[in-house]
PDB file of C-alpha atoms in Angstrom:
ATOM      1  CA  UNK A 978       4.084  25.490   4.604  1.00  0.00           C
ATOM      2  CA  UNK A 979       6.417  23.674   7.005  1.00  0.00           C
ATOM      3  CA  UNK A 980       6.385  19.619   7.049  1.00  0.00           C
ATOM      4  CA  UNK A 981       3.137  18.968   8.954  1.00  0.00           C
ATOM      5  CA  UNK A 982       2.841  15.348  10.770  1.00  0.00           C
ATOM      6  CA  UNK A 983      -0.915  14.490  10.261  1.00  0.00           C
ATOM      7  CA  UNK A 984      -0.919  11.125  11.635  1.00  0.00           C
ATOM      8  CA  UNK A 985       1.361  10.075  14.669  1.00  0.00           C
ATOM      9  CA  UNK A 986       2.547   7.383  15.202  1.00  0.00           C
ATOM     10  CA  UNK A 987      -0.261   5.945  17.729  1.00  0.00           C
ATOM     11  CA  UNK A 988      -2.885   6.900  14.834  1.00  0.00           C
ATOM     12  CA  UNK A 989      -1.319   4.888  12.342  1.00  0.00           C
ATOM     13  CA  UNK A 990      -0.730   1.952  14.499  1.00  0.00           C
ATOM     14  CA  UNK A 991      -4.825   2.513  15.494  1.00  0.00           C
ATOM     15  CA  UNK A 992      -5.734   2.566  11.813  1.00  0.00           C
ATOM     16  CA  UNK A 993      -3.974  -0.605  10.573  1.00  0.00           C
ATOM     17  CA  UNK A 994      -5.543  -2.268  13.569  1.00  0.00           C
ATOM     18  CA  UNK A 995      -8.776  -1.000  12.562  1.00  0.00           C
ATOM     19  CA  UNK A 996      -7.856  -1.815   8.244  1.00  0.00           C
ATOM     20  CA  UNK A 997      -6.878  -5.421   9.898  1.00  0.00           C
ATOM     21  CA  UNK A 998     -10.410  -5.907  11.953  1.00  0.00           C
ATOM     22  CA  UNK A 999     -11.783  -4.711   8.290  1.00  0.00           C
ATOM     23  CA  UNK A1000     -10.245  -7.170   6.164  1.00  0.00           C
ATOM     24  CA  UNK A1001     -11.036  -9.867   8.483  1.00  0.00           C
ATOM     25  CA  UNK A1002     -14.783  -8.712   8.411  1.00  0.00           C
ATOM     26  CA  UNK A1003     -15.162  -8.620   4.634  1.00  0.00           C
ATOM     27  CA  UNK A1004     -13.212 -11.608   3.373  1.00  0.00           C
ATOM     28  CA  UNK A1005     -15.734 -14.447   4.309  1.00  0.00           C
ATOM     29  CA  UNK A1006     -13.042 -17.152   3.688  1.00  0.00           C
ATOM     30  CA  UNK A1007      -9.839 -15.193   5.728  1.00  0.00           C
ATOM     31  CA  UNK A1008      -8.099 -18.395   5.141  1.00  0.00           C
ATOM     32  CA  UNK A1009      -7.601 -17.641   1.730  1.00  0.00           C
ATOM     33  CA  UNK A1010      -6.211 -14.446   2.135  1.00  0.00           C
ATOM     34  CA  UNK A1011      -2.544 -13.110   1.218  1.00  0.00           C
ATOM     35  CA  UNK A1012      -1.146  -9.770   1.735  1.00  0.00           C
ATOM     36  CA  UNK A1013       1.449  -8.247  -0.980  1.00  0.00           C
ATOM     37  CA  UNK A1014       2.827  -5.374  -0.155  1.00  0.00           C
ATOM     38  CA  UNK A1015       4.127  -2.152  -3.199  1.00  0.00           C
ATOM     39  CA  UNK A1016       7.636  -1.741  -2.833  1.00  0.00           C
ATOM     40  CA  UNK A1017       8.729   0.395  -0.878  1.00  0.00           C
ATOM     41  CA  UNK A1018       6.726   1.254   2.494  1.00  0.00           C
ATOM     42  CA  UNK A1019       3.068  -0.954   1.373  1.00  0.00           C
ATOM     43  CA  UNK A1020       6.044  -3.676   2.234  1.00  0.00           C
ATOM     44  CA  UNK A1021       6.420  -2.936   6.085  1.00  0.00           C
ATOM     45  CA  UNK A1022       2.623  -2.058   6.094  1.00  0.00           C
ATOM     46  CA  UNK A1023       1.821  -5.225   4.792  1.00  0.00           C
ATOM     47  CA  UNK A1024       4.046  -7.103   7.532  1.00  0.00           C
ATOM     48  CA  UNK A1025       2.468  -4.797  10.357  1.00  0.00           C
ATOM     49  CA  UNK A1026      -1.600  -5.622   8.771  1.00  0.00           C
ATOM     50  CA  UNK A1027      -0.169  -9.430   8.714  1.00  0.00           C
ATOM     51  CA  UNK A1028       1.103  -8.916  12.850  1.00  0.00           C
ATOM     52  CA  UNK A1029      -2.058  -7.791  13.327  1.00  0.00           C
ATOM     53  CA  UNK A1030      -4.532 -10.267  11.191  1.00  0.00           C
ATOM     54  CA  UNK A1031      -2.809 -13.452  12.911  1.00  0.00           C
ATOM     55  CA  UNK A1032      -3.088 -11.730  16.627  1.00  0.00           C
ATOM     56  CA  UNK A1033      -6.473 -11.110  15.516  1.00  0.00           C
ATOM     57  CA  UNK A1034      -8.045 -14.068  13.604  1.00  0.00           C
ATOM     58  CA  UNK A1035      -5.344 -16.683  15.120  1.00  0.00           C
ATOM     59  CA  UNK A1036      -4.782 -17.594  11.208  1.00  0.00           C
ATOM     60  CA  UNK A1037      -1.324 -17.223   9.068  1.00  0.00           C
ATOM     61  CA  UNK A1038      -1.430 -15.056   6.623  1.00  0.00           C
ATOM     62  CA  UNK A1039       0.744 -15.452   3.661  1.00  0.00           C
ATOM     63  CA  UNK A1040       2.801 -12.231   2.702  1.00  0.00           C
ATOM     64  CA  UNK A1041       4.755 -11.132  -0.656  1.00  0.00           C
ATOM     65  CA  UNK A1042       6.657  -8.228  -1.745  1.00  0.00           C
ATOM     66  CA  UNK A1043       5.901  -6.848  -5.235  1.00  0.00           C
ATOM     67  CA  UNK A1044       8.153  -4.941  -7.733  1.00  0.00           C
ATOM     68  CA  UNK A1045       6.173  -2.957 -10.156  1.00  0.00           C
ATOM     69  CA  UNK A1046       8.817  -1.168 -12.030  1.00  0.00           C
ATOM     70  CA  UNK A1047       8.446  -2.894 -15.405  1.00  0.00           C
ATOM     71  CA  UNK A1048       4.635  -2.792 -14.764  1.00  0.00           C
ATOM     72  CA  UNK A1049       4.601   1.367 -14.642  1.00  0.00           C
ATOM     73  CA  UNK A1050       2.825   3.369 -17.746  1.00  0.00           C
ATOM     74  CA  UNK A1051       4.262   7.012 -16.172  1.00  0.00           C
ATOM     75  CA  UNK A1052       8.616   6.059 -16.876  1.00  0.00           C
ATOM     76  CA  UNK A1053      10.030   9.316 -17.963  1.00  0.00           C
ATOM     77  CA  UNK A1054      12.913   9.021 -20.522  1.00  0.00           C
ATOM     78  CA  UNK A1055      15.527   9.396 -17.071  1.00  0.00           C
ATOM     79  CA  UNK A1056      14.144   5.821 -16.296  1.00  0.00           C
ATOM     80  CA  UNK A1057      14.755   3.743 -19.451  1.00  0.00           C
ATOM     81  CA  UNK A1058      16.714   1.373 -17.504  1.00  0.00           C
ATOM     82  CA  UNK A1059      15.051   0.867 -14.103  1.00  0.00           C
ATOM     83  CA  UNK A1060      16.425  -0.138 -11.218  1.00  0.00           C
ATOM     84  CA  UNK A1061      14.323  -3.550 -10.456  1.00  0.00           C
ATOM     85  CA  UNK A1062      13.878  -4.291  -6.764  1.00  0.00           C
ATOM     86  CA  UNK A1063      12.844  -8.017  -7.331  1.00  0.00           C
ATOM     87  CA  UNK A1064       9.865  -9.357  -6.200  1.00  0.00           C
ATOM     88  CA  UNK A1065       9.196 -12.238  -3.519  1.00  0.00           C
ATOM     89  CA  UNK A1066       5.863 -13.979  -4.243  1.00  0.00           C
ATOM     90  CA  UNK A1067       6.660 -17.467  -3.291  1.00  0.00           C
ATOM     91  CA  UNK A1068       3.095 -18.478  -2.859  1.00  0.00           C
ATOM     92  CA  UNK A1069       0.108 -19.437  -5.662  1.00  0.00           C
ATOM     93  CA  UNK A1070      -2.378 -16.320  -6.159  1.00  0.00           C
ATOM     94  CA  UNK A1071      -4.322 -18.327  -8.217  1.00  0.00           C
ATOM     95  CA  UNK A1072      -8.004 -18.458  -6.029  1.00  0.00           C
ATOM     96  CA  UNK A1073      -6.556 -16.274  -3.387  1.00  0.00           C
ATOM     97  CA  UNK A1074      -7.636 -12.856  -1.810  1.00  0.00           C
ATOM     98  CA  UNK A1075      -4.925 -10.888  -2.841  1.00  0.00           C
ATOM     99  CA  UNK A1076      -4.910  -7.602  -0.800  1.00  0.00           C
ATOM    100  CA  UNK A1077      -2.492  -5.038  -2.124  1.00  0.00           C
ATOM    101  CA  UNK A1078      -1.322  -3.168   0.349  1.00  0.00           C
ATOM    102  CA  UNK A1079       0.506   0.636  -0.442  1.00  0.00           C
ATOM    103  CA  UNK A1080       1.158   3.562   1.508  1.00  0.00           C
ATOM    104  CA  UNK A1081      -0.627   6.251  -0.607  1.00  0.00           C
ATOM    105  CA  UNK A1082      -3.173   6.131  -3.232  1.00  0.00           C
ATOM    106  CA  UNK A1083      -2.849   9.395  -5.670  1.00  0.00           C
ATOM    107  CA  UNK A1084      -3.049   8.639  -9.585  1.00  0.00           C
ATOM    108  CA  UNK A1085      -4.000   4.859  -8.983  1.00  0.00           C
ATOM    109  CA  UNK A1086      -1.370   4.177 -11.237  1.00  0.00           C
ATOM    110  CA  UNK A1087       0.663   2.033  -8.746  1.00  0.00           C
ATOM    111  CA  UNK A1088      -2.251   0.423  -8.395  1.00  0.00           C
ATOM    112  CA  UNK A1089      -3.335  -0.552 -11.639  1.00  0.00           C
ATOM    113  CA  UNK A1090       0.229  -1.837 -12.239  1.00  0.00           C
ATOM    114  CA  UNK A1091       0.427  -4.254  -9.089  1.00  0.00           C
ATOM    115  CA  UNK A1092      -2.605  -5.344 -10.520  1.00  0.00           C
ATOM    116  CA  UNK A1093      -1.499  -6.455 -13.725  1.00  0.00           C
ATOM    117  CA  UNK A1094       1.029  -7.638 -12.100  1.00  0.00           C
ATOM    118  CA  UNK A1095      -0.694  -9.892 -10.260  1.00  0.00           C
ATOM    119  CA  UNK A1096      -2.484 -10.999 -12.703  1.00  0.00           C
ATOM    120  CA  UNK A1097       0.336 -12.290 -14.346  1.00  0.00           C
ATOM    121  CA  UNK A1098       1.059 -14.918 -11.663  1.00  0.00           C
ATOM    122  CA  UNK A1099      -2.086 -16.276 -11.899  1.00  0.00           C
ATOM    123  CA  UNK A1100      -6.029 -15.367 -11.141  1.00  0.00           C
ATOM    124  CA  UNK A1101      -7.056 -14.419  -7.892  1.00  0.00           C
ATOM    125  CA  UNK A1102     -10.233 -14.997  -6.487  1.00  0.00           C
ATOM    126  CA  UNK A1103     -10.527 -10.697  -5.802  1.00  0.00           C
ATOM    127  CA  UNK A1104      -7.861  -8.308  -5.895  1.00  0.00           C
ATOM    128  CA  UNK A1105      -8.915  -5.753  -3.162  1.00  0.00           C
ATOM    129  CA  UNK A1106      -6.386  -2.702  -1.912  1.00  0.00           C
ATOM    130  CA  UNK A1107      -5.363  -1.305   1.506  1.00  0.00           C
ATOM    131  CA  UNK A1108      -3.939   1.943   1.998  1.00  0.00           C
ATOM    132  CA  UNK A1109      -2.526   4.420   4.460  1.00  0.00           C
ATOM    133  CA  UNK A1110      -3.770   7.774   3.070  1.00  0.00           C
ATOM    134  CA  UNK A1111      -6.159   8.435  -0.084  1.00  0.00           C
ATOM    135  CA  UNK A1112      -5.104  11.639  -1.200  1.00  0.00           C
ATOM    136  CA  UNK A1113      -7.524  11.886  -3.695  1.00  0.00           C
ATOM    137  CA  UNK A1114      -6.485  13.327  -7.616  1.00  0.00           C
ATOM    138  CA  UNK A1115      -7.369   9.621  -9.721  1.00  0.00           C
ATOM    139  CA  UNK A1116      -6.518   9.552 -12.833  1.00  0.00           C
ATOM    140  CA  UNK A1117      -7.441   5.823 -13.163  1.00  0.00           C
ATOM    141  CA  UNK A1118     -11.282   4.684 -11.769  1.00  0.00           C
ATOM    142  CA  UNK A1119      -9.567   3.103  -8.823  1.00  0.00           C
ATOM    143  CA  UNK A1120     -10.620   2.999  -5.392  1.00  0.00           C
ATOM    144  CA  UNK A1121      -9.238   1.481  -2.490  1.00  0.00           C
ATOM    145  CA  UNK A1122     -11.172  -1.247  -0.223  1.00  0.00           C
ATOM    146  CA  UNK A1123      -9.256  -0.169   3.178  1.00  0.00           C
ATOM    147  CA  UNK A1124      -8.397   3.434   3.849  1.00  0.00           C
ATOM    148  CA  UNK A1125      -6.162   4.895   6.936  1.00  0.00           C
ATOM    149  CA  UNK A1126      -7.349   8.260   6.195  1.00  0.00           C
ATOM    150  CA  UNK A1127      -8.560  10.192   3.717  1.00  0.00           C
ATOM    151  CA  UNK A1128      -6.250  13.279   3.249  1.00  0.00           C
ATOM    152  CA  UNK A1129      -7.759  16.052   0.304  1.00  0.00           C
ATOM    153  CA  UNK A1130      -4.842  17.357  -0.845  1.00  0.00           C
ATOM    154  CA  UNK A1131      -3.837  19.720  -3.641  1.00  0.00           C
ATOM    155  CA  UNK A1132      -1.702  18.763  -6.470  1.00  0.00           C
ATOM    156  CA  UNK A1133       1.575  21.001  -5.122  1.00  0.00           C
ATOM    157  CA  UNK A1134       1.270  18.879  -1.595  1.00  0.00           C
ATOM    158  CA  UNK A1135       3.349  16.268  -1.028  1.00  0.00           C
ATOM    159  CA  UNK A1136       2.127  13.096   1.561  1.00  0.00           C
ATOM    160  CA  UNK A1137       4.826  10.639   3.061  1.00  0.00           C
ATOM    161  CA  UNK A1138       4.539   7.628   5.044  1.00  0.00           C
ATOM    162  CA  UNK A1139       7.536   7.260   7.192  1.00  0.00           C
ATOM    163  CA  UNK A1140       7.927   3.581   8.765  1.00  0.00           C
ATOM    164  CA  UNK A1141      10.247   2.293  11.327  1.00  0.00           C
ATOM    165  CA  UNK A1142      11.548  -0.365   8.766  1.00  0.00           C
ATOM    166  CA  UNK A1143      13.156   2.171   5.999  1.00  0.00           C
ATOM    167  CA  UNK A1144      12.579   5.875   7.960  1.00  0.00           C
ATOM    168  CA  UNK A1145      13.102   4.812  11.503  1.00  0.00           C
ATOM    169  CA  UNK A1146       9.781   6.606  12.586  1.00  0.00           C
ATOM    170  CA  UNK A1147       6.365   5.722  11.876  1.00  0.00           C
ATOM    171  CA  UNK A1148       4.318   8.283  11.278  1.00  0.00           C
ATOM    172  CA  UNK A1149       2.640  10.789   8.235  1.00  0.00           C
ATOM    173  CA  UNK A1150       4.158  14.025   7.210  1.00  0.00           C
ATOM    174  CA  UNK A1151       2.509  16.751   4.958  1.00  0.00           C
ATOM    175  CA  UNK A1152       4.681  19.280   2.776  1.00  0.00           C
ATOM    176  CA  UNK A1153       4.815  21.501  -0.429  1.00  0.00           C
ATOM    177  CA  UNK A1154       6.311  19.581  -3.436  1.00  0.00           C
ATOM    178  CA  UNK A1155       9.945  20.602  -3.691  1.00  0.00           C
ATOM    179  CA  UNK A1156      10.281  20.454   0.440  1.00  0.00           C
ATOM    180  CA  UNK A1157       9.137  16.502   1.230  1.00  0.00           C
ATOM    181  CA  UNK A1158       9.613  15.847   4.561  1.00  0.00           C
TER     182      UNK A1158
END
């Protein structure tokens, strides 16, 4: 299978409108909440959900960048000494709606490590999570609150999330492990 773009770039920009309308819906007190995007690409999906909240709701929405390296449970012996991409949280969580914000959910073990990440700056009123693509294949009971798509995949399929910011297109791409797009 060739690299396979599943979601241009006008349906991604459509979606995160639509996740943005979503979490303004559901959080009864939107004043409260604060986006934190996974390094790498939940970063510059958090700062496009943010655009669009503010445009939305007319209310600022406070934005962080999380590291999870040291959080992970899946290091390989390669990765004894990570390479730490630090974190910028300079904002309380404590009694906040923190919405973690990713570009896939697979394992949900990116997830489960923001989390306890999170929790270690304090305690949130909620912890909800906003995604690009669900590809499905948990091996953690985690689910995600705001879904671009849902994508079934199988396990030798490989989903990337290109963004402007760090790919210079925005858009999805499907491939075979071993020829990611």
């Amino acid at each position: 299978m060739e690299n396979k773009i599943i979601i241009d770039r006008q349906a991604m920009l459509r979606a995160l409108a639509r996740i943005s309308h979503e979490i303004i819906e559901q959080n009864t007190h939107v004043d409260t909440v604060c986006l934190i995007g996974i390094k790498k690409r939940g970063v510059p999906l958090a700062k496009m959900l943010k655009a669009n909240i503010e445009k939305f709701s007319d209310l600022k929405v406070e934005l962080g960048e999380l590291d999870i390296t040291l959080y992970r449970d899946d290091l390989t012996p390669k990765y004894q000494t990570p390479h730490l991409n630090s974190s910028v949280i300079d904002f309380d969580v404590n009694d906040k709606s923190v919405i973690l914000v990713d570009d896939v959910l697979y394992t949900g073990r990116t997830a489960r490590a923001a989390m306890e990440a999170i929790i270690g700056l304090g305690r949130p009123a909620v912890i909800q999570l906003a995604v690009m693509v669900d590809r499905g294949h948990r091996e953690l009971p985690i689910c995600a609150n705001y879904v671009g798509k849902n994508i079934p995949t199988s396990k030798d399929e490989f989903i990337n999330v290109k963004v402007d910011e760090t790919d210079g297109t925005t858009e999805v791409v499907l491939s075979k492990k071993g020829n990611k797009a």
